[in-house]
Amino acid sequence: MFGLAALSLVPCSLIAYLIILPIIRYWADPKALRKYPNYSWISPFTDFNYCYLSAQGFRSRDLYLAHKRTGQPILRIGPNSLSFCDSRAIKDIYGHQTPCTKDVKEDVLAGSHRNLFDVVDKKDHARKRKLLSAAFALRNLERWEHKVAFTIERLFEAFDKLCATPVDEKNADSAGVTVDFCKWINLWTIEAINFIALSDKMDLLDKGSDEVVAQKPDGTVYSARYRYSFEQMVQVASTFCWEYTLFPWVEWLVGVIPSEWRTKYHEGKAFGDIVRHQATKRLKRYQAGEKDDDFFQCLMEDRSGSPNNLEWGEIVSEVGGIINAGADTTATALTQTLHLLIKNPQCLKTLRNELDSVLASDDVIASFDKVKHLPYLRACIDEGLRIMPPTAAGLPRRTPAQGAEIMGEWIAGHTSVNMTIYAAHRDENFFPDPEAFKPERWLEPESKRMQSYFIPFSAGARACLGRNITYLEQTMLLASLVHRYEFAAPGPDWQLERKEGFNMICSPMPIKIWRRELGVTES
Ligand code: HEM
């Protein structure tokens, strides 16, 4: 009898929590959010609708289109979440003076120790940022240049072996399409960031595969796939984390109920073990007295050589944060920019002419010094980041307890607010004809006006710390690649597919590549 009553408590509590409480909250409206139009009729009652939107695969675009369709600059996307679509909101939500902090998402997904990326407390964030700022500083870029050059050489060794016979672009058919650019560039960014952060020379570009060693907490090692496990892990987290309170339960259910999500969940777990193995390997070398110039060294000791005395858990977490943040974003940026250049042959030609004016025909790697100030090269990189930002979604922020003013609206305390980077880059007031790939827009005198609204790295105190490193990588790689090779897509209508996790994940990009006849001027 007692057992039966206890058993019926479960469905009753669920109904109360999932249906009755949200309805009461909606009508009580303690934060005055009811005045905002809803993304969907169900949004004021549950965050599962946003989880569903995320599962569709392109939430930043879908949300932007919903704002456009309804003409509403503010939409309620969850019981406690607002989406903004007006460039005035950028400064208020993300700017240096914002009172907002990172949102509960970071608490929900954090491991035992916080890293620079998921730390919420402002003081703790400042401490961590200071610790690593020397490693990221612009003046230190030459420390990383030889590492970037070394990995580009390795990528080109692989590409040279995969070259097709030269083709007439109009006749580029599927025969001879030997390079999945998305895969190779991802292997390259993984190697580059592991070399920069941990002085680890990996062998992914030799094998053409992302197979690496992973290590469980008990020390057991096994073989796992770096890129694959990362993508699986991200897909689960970026779909379900938005229901902050129920996430631990949802995660548990995802792990046990047979479905494609369960497979993703379990396959994604290997990524944490890969990070552990990478960090442990580097620790052993450090303990053996090896002093490498890398991020790991900055974590262990300050500039005068005094130990930082961080806990091992914090070090592993920081290593994970950096090699995670520094690989897929840059790979996505380069995949998308090359795709846009192939689709816009006139732009590719202009870029090539600019590169040929500074690089000798026997230059294999474009040194940063030779190409860093090339205006058209930088314009192509920025236009790629604008039109398809690798991190396109709205980065959730939390208003402080006392509330905050956003776009002249008073938003109550502890409310989740965001604006998608995808929408910011499509504001026609600053980016006319926003869907068109036009590197030239960055060369016009009025381009300065666009800078405050160009936020691929977000803005303010929590903006990307790896900005200089990704520009170093993208500039050297794109210059060297376009100088050395010709490219063709499988056909004129071929389109790159994407799926949005926290960042964009590109589908395979099969292309033909072949060596240019350098020294012959293009007309
Ligand atoms: C095209 C390449 C990249 C893009 C588009 C990008 C974008 C971003 C964005 C949007 C954020 C803010 C995230 C948030 O607020 O939740 C961020 C933060 C961060 N990024 Fe990047 N990133 C790129 C490359 C890199 C690289 C190469 C590294 C490391 C070497 C890196 C390290 C970081 C770190 C450490 C943070 C956290 C900063 C903080 O909270 O203080 N990123 N990035």
XYZ file of C-alpha atoms and ligand atoms in Angstrom:
566
model
C 0.000 0.000 0.000
C 2.747 2.383 1.087
C 4.852 1.243 -1.892
C 1.994 1.994 -4.299
C 1.522 5.480 -2.853
C 5.257 6.140 -3.101
C 5.247 4.909 -6.694
C 2.408 7.218 -7.686
C 4.364 10.102 -6.187
C 6.844 9.936 -9.077
C 4.384 10.713 -11.919
C 2.557 13.224 -9.732
C 5.790 15.095 -8.953
C 6.745 15.038 -12.612
C 3.369 16.472 -13.663
C 3.641 19.109 -10.940
C 7.206 20.048 -11.938
C 6.836 19.912 -15.701
C 3.279 21.229 -16.163
C 1.637 22.797 -13.114
C 4.608 24.783 -11.786
C 5.472 26.314 -15.186
C 1.834 27.395 -15.670
C 1.750 28.991 -12.207
C 5.065 30.731 -12.906
C 3.798 31.948 -16.262
C 0.753 33.605 -14.736
C 2.575 34.928 -11.678
C 5.243 36.340 -14.047
C 7.612 37.559 -11.287
C 10.220 38.725 -13.837
C 7.790 40.462 -16.201
C 8.885 38.317 -19.145
C 5.337 37.605 -20.369
C 5.304 40.852 -22.328
C 7.887 39.474 -24.753
C 6.642 37.531 -27.801
C 7.359 33.818 -27.639
C 9.604 31.948 -30.046
C 7.018 29.145 -29.824
C 3.830 28.933 -27.763
C 5.582 26.370 -25.565
C 8.704 28.488 -24.895
C 7.397 30.205 -21.711
C 6.801 26.807 -20.125
C 9.838 24.724 -20.953
C 13.416 24.847 -22.257
C 12.893 21.536 -24.033
C 11.658 23.539 -27.010
C 15.102 25.146 -27.302
C 16.652 21.678 -26.967
C 14.441 20.601 -29.874
C 15.529 23.656 -31.890
C 19.173 22.753 -31.183
C 18.582 19.166 -32.305
C 17.404 20.513 -35.704
C 21.036 21.408 -36.424
C 21.183 25.177 -37.136
C 19.672 27.011 -34.179
C 21.464 30.335 -34.793
C 20.039 30.625 -38.318
C 16.574 29.359 -37.338
C 16.386 31.834 -34.467
C 17.588 34.696 -36.675
C 14.917 33.818 -39.255
C 12.254 33.697 -36.526
C 13.234 37.250 -35.478
C 13.088 38.382 -39.124
C 9.757 36.651 -39.776
C 8.057 38.144 -36.709
C 9.851 41.500 -36.888
C 10.537 41.150 -33.142
C 13.939 42.240 -31.728
C 13.310 40.235 -28.521
C 11.882 36.717 -28.365
C 11.269 34.594 -25.301
C 13.000 31.300 -26.048
C 12.534 29.661 -22.658
C 10.787 30.280 -19.329
C 13.806 32.321 -18.206
C 15.589 33.070 -21.506
C 15.440 35.909 -24.001
C 16.980 36.099 -27.450
C 17.890 39.554 -28.796
C 18.281 40.424 -32.460
C 19.392 44.024 -32.520
C 23.013 45.138 -32.708
C 22.480 47.603 -29.835
C 22.209 44.599 -27.521
C 25.808 43.448 -28.187
C 27.407 46.076 -25.967
C 24.872 45.598 -23.169
C 25.157 41.798 -23.090
C 28.822 41.188 -23.999
C 30.673 44.553 -23.794
C 33.458 45.355 -21.327
C 31.034 47.249 -19.058
C 28.345 44.572 -18.986
C 27.172 43.513 -15.538
C 26.163 40.124 -17.013
C 28.196 36.974 -16.340
C 28.448 33.656 -18.132
C 25.280 31.658 -17.659
C 24.355 28.517 -15.713
C 25.231 26.494 -18.837
C 28.856 26.637 -17.694
C 27.971 25.247 -14.230
C 25.893 22.510 -15.800
C 28.668 21.320 -18.114
C 31.748 21.977 -15.955
C 33.874 19.093 -14.706
C 35.500 18.843 -11.287
C 37.742 21.859 -12.044
C 36.927 25.025 -13.995
C 38.975 26.286 -16.924
C 39.309 29.694 -18.544
C 36.344 28.916 -20.754
C 33.775 27.739 -18.218
C 34.770 29.703 -15.109
C 31.907 32.064 -14.177
C 33.224 33.961 -11.156
C 34.748 37.214 -12.438
C 37.717 37.230 -10.001
C 38.625 33.632 -10.706
C 38.357 34.346 -14.415
C 40.733 37.321 -14.130
C 43.267 35.142 -12.252
C 43.159 32.445 -14.921
C 43.318 34.929 -17.776
C 46.432 36.539 -16.242
C 48.080 33.128 -15.935
C 47.757 32.412 -19.645
C 47.810 35.897 -21.130
C 51.566 35.778 -21.908
C 51.075 32.629 -23.972
C 48.321 34.279 -26.035
C 49.840 37.768 -26.409
C 50.370 39.287 -29.849
C 54.046 40.017 -29.149
C 54.623 36.296 -28.493
C 53.280 35.092 -31.818
C 56.747 34.415 -33.219
C 57.049 31.707 -30.524
C 54.298 29.793 -32.287
C 55.099 30.601 -35.924
C 57.644 27.797 -36.405
C 55.115 25.335 -34.964
C 52.462 26.476 -37.419
C 54.980 26.307 -40.298
C 56.070 22.796 -39.277
C 52.495 21.461 -39.306
C 51.675 23.179 -42.635
C 54.672 21.390 -44.181
C 53.275 18.111 -42.894
C 49.835 18.873 -44.318
C 51.327 19.686 -47.714
C 53.303 16.426 -47.734
C 49.948 14.664 -47.459
C 48.234 16.933 -50.015
C 51.063 16.513 -52.555
C 50.441 12.760 -52.494
C 46.690 13.311 -53.010
C 47.000 15.718 -55.937
C 44.846 15.007 -58.975
C 46.050 15.660 -62.508
C 45.376 19.285 -63.471
C 41.780 19.807 -64.577
C 39.794 22.377 -66.386
C 37.562 23.763 -63.617
C 34.481 23.538 -65.851
C 35.059 19.822 -66.224
C 35.717 19.120 -62.591
C 33.815 15.895 -62.128
C 33.832 13.520 -59.206
C 36.765 11.472 -60.583
C 39.956 12.562 -58.863
C 38.182 14.135 -55.907
C 40.655 12.810 -53.415
C 40.701 15.308 -50.594
C 38.085 15.721 -47.890
C 39.324 19.185 -47.021
C 37.236 19.366 -43.858
C 38.834 16.203 -42.485
C 42.408 17.125 -43.398
C 42.211 20.673 -42.130
C 40.760 19.393 -38.874
C 43.646 16.934 -38.495
C 45.939 19.872 -39.164
C 44.391 22.173 -36.532
C 44.466 19.339 -33.977
C 48.171 18.782 -34.648
C 48.890 22.532 -34.624
C 47.134 23.287 -31.325
C 48.625 20.228 -29.588
C 52.073 21.319 -30.772
C 51.491 24.907 -29.602
C 49.895 24.012 -26.272
C 51.786 20.833 -25.330
C 54.805 20.649 -27.677
C 53.346 17.338 -28.815
C 54.172 16.241 -32.353
C 51.272 14.026 -33.365
C 51.107 11.649 -36.344
C 47.551 12.279 -37.575
C 48.691 13.831 -40.851
C 50.927 10.830 -41.591
C 48.086 8.386 -41.002
C 45.297 10.524 -42.430
C 43.256 9.483 -39.423
C 42.263 10.892 -36.023
C 43.063 7.707 -34.127
C 44.936 8.457 -30.892
C 45.503 7.052 -27.420
C 43.011 7.762 -24.627
C 43.548 7.163 -20.927
C 40.939 6.366 -18.289
C 41.259 7.858 -14.769
C 42.636 4.502 -13.544
C 45.453 4.743 -16.101
C 44.093 2.144 -18.574
C 44.903 3.218 -22.126
C 42.885 2.468 -25.222
C 42.557 3.609 -28.807
C 39.994 6.341 -29.565
C 39.145 8.854 -32.280
C 39.969 12.472 -31.440
C 37.796 14.420 -33.843
C 34.957 11.929 -33.928
C 34.606 11.608 -30.143
C 34.776 15.399 -29.759
C 31.912 15.871 -32.229
C 29.757 13.206 -30.554
C 30.322 14.726 -27.119
C 29.496 18.217 -28.374
C 26.320 17.142 -30.152
C 24.836 15.637 -26.996
C 25.862 18.506 -24.700
C 24.816 21.283 -27.106
C 21.388 19.748 -27.604
C 20.355 18.901 -24.053
C 22.226 21.298 -21.760
C 19.636 24.093 -22.163
C 17.265 22.485 -19.664
C 19.672 23.483 -16.904
C 17.854 21.991 -13.917
C 16.976 18.655 -15.440
C 20.204 18.226 -17.433
C 21.818 15.673 -15.059
C 18.668 13.520 -15.335
C 18.348 14.026 -19.068
C 22.022 13.133 -19.494
C 21.484 9.973 -17.491
C 18.425 9.051 -19.600
C 20.329 9.765 -22.836
C 23.023 7.385 -21.591
C 20.623 4.482 -20.972
C 17.718 4.706 -23.455
C 18.689 2.968 -26.708
C 18.850 5.588 -29.480
C 21.402 7.335 -31.693
C 21.880 9.789 -28.787
C 22.990 6.987 -26.485
C 25.654 5.964 -29.014
C 26.825 9.568 -29.340
C 26.879 9.967 -25.554
C 29.079 6.920 -24.973
C 31.359 7.530 -27.958
C 31.774 11.161 -26.863
C 33.080 10.141 -23.454
C 36.437 9.199 -24.987
C 37.301 12.861 -25.594
C 37.917 13.511 -21.874
C 40.216 10.463 -21.787
C 42.141 11.767 -24.821
C 42.736 15.115 -23.081
C 43.874 13.275 -19.932
C 46.372 11.250 -21.975
C 47.738 14.313 -23.770
C 48.199 16.213 -20.483
C 49.719 13.211 -18.663
C 52.242 12.620 -21.450
C 53.344 16.254 -21.220
C 53.547 16.100 -17.426
C 55.924 13.146 -17.640
C 58.215 15.120 -19.942
C 58.016 18.117 -17.596
C 58.898 15.915 -14.622
C 61.824 14.515 -16.596
C 63.170 18.067 -16.749
C 62.095 18.978 -20.305
C 61.403 22.720 -20.501
C 59.354 23.343 -23.617
C 58.069 26.696 -24.719
C 54.334 26.050 -24.633
C 51.086 26.669 -22.774
C 51.727 23.796 -20.403
C 54.888 25.487 -19.186
C 52.861 28.700 -18.523
C 50.426 26.656 -16.451
C 53.188 25.064 -14.378
C 55.423 28.082 -13.752
C 55.221 31.855 -13.904
C 57.601 33.942 -16.012
C 60.272 33.956 -13.285
C 60.168 30.149 -13.064
C 58.290 29.954 -9.736
C 55.733 27.137 -9.594
C 52.084 28.168 -9.976
C 51.045 25.255 -7.740
C 47.799 24.567 -9.589
C 45.967 21.350 -8.802
C 46.432 18.634 -11.435
C 42.662 18.655 -12.076
C 42.821 22.361 -12.940
C 45.771 21.810 -15.284
C 43.983 18.996 -17.145
C 40.870 21.160 -17.364
C 42.836 24.121 -18.815
C 44.606 21.853 -21.307
C 41.206 20.461 -22.364
C 39.780 23.976 -22.716
C 42.602 25.157 -24.979
C 42.954 22.144 -27.252
C 39.177 22.005 -27.491
C 38.655 25.739 -28.224
C 41.622 25.921 -30.569
C 40.965 23.128 -33.064
C 37.451 22.851 -34.487
C 36.848 26.624 -34.666
C 39.896 27.315 -36.839
C 39.230 24.232 -38.976
C 35.641 25.339 -39.582
C 36.763 28.867 -40.446
C 39.276 27.582 -43.016
C 36.874 25.026 -44.526
C 34.180 27.646 -44.979
C 36.517 30.296 -46.364
C 38.004 27.922 -48.917
C 34.500 26.790 -49.896
C 33.470 30.426 -50.420
C 36.615 31.123 -52.462
C 36.013 28.114 -54.722
C 32.410 29.304 -55.205
C 33.660 32.815 -56.025
C 36.514 32.275 -58.512
C 37.016 36.007 -59.071
C 37.809 36.451 -55.362
C 40.159 33.463 -55.451
C 41.972 34.981 -58.407
C 42.319 38.388 -56.727
C 43.703 36.700 -53.617
C 46.155 34.641 -55.656
C 47.426 37.707 -57.484
C 47.996 39.448 -54.168
C 49.897 36.443 -52.789
C 51.984 36.047 -55.936
C 53.087 39.660 -55.577
C 54.887 38.900 -52.300
C 55.695 35.178 -52.420
C 58.422 33.710 -54.613
C 57.483 30.764 -56.841
C 59.585 28.455 -54.653
C 58.094 29.657 -51.340
C 56.267 26.701 -49.809
C 55.300 28.206 -46.464
C 54.197 31.824 -46.422
C 56.057 33.401 -43.508
C 53.778 35.463 -41.265
C 55.890 38.554 -41.807
C 55.439 38.427 -45.573
C 51.661 37.999 -45.566
C 50.285 39.393 -42.312
C 49.533 42.848 -43.762
C 48.061 41.715 -47.086
C 44.703 43.513 -47.167
C 42.830 41.150 -49.483
C 43.994 38.040 -47.618
C 42.761 39.495 -44.329
C 39.534 40.615 -46.017
C 38.872 37.034 -47.231
C 39.470 35.617 -43.743
C 37.216 38.220 -42.101
C 34.486 37.872 -44.710
C 34.492 34.095 -44.152
C 34.228 34.640 -40.389
C 31.443 37.147 -40.929
C 29.210 35.260 -43.298
C 29.563 31.909 -41.524
C 30.987 32.442 -38.036
C 32.358 29.168 -36.590
C 30.654 30.090 -33.311
C 27.362 31.395 -34.665
C 24.945 30.818 -31.813
C 23.953 33.135 -29.002
C 26.380 32.798 -26.089
C 24.166 32.773 -23.000
C 24.794 35.384 -20.328
C 23.045 35.919 -16.976
C 21.822 39.256 -15.703
C 23.097 40.124 -12.203
C 20.801 39.760 -9.159
C 19.706 43.408 -9.361
C 18.825 43.107 -13.090
C 20.330 44.888 -16.084
C 19.377 47.290 -18.844
C 19.593 45.788 -22.321
C 18.628 47.849 -25.344
C 16.847 50.261 -23.001
C 14.703 47.436 -21.509
C 15.012 46.572 -17.832
C 15.579 42.809 -17.585
C 15.071 41.208 -14.174
C 17.937 39.541 -12.272
C 19.121 36.001 -13.023
C 17.604 35.999 -16.506
C 19.398 34.283 -19.374
C 20.019 36.621 -22.311
C 21.838 36.202 -25.612
C 22.210 37.482 -29.145
C 23.399 35.197 -31.937
C 26.646 36.080 -33.685
C 24.946 34.878 -36.877
C 22.352 37.692 -36.539
C 24.928 40.342 -35.595
C 26.759 39.677 -38.865
C 23.594 40.108 -40.900
C 22.606 43.590 -39.746
C 22.062 45.389 -43.054
C 22.876 48.747 -41.460
C 26.496 47.641 -41.217
C 26.762 44.757 -43.677
C 24.710 45.598 -46.779
C 23.782 42.557 -48.885
C 24.719 40.347 -45.903
C 24.355 36.959 -47.600
C 26.890 37.830 -50.309
C 30.581 36.912 -49.956
C 32.256 40.250 -50.598
C 35.788 40.530 -49.207
C 35.909 43.996 -50.811
C 33.564 45.364 -48.140
C 36.487 45.199 -45.681
C 38.638 47.379 -47.942
C 36.184 50.267 -48.185
C 36.824 53.429 -46.112
C 33.589 52.879 -44.137
C 34.690 49.407 -43.047
C 35.695 50.827 -39.634
C 31.960 51.178 -38.892
C 31.586 47.393 -39.199
C 34.258 46.491 -36.640
C 32.123 46.891 -33.478
C 29.462 44.625 -34.988
C 31.886 42.012 -36.283
C 32.030 39.647 -33.320
C 33.165 36.147 -34.428
C 35.260 36.057 -31.244
C 32.471 37.550 -29.101
C 33.297 40.791 -27.249
C 34.359 42.217 -23.899
C 36.119 40.472 -21.019
C 35.027 36.989 -22.156
C 36.023 37.423 -25.795
C 38.227 34.775 -27.396
C 41.770 34.708 -26.047
C 43.000 32.668 -29.021
C 42.169 35.359 -31.601
C 45.825 36.143 -32.389
C 46.697 32.484 -32.675
C 43.869 31.685 -35.052
C 44.757 34.682 -37.243
C 48.372 33.452 -37.297
C 47.211 29.962 -38.312
C 44.585 31.064 -40.828
C 46.815 33.697 -42.439
C 49.807 31.377 -42.927
C 47.720 28.367 -43.955
C 45.419 30.136 -46.419
C 48.284 32.073 -48.018
C 50.455 28.953 -48.408
C 47.563 26.798 -49.636
C 46.220 29.212 -52.247
C 49.760 29.921 -53.445
C 50.637 26.249 -53.914
C 47.414 24.562 -55.137
C 44.467 24.856 -57.469
C 41.085 23.554 -56.300
C 37.793 22.374 -57.749
C 34.533 21.347 -56.095
C 32.809 18.119 -57.256
C 30.294 20.145 -59.290
C 28.899 23.675 -59.721
C 25.883 23.058 -57.448
C 27.794 21.360 -54.677
C 27.074 22.892 -51.259
C 28.821 22.502 -47.930
C 26.513 21.093 -45.245
C 26.831 22.040 -41.595
C 25.475 20.989 -38.245
C 25.589 23.339 -35.295
C 26.837 22.081 -31.936
C 28.263 24.805 -29.715
C 30.285 25.622 -32.843
C 29.589 24.789 -36.457
C 30.549 21.289 -37.523
C 31.126 21.026 -41.275
C 30.238 17.941 -43.275
C 32.914 16.374 -45.518
C 34.146 18.770 -48.227
C 35.382 16.620 -51.102
C 37.572 18.602 -53.496
C 40.150 18.088 -56.196
C 43.476 19.731 -55.663
C 46.486 19.950 -57.926
C 49.787 21.868 -57.890
C 49.868 25.273 -59.553
C 52.338 26.011 -62.307
C 54.113 28.700 -60.362
C 55.974 31.357 -62.246
C 53.230 31.511 -64.923
C 51.241 34.750 -64.497
C 47.460 34.354 -64.558
C 45.577 36.641 -66.901
C 38.254 30.967 -35.809
C 38.669 30.546 -34.630
C 38.008 30.874 -33.328
C 36.761 31.387 -33.069
C 35.675 31.750 -34.074
C 36.630 31.514 -31.639
C 35.505 32.004 -30.991
C 35.407 32.172 -29.631
C 34.255 32.712 -28.965
C 32.987 33.174 -29.652
C 34.518 32.734 -27.632
C 33.581 33.186 -26.515
C 32.877 31.950 -25.943
C 31.852 32.239 -24.881
O 31.629 33.376 -24.508
O 31.242 31.265 -24.414
C 35.841 32.192 -27.449
C 36.470 32.062 -26.233
C 37.716 31.491 -26.072
N 38.554 31.025 -27.074
Fe 38.222 31.122 -29.053
N 37.787 31.066 -31.053
C 38.661 30.681 -32.042
C 39.926 30.171 -31.877
C 40.548 29.948 -30.674
C 41.864 29.404 -30.495
C 42.810 29.003 -31.627
C 42.083 29.299 -29.155
C 43.281 28.788 -28.398
C 44.462 28.649 -28.853
C 40.904 29.826 -28.476
C 40.759 29.932 -27.119
C 39.679 30.517 -26.485
C 39.590 30.667 -25.046
C 40.632 30.239 -24.016
C 38.353 31.293 -24.774
C 37.784 31.671 -23.414
C 38.143 33.118 -23.112
C 37.579 33.604 -21.792
O 36.457 33.268 -21.422
O 38.302 34.390 -21.166
N 39.998 30.208 -29.434
N 36.365 31.866 -28.684
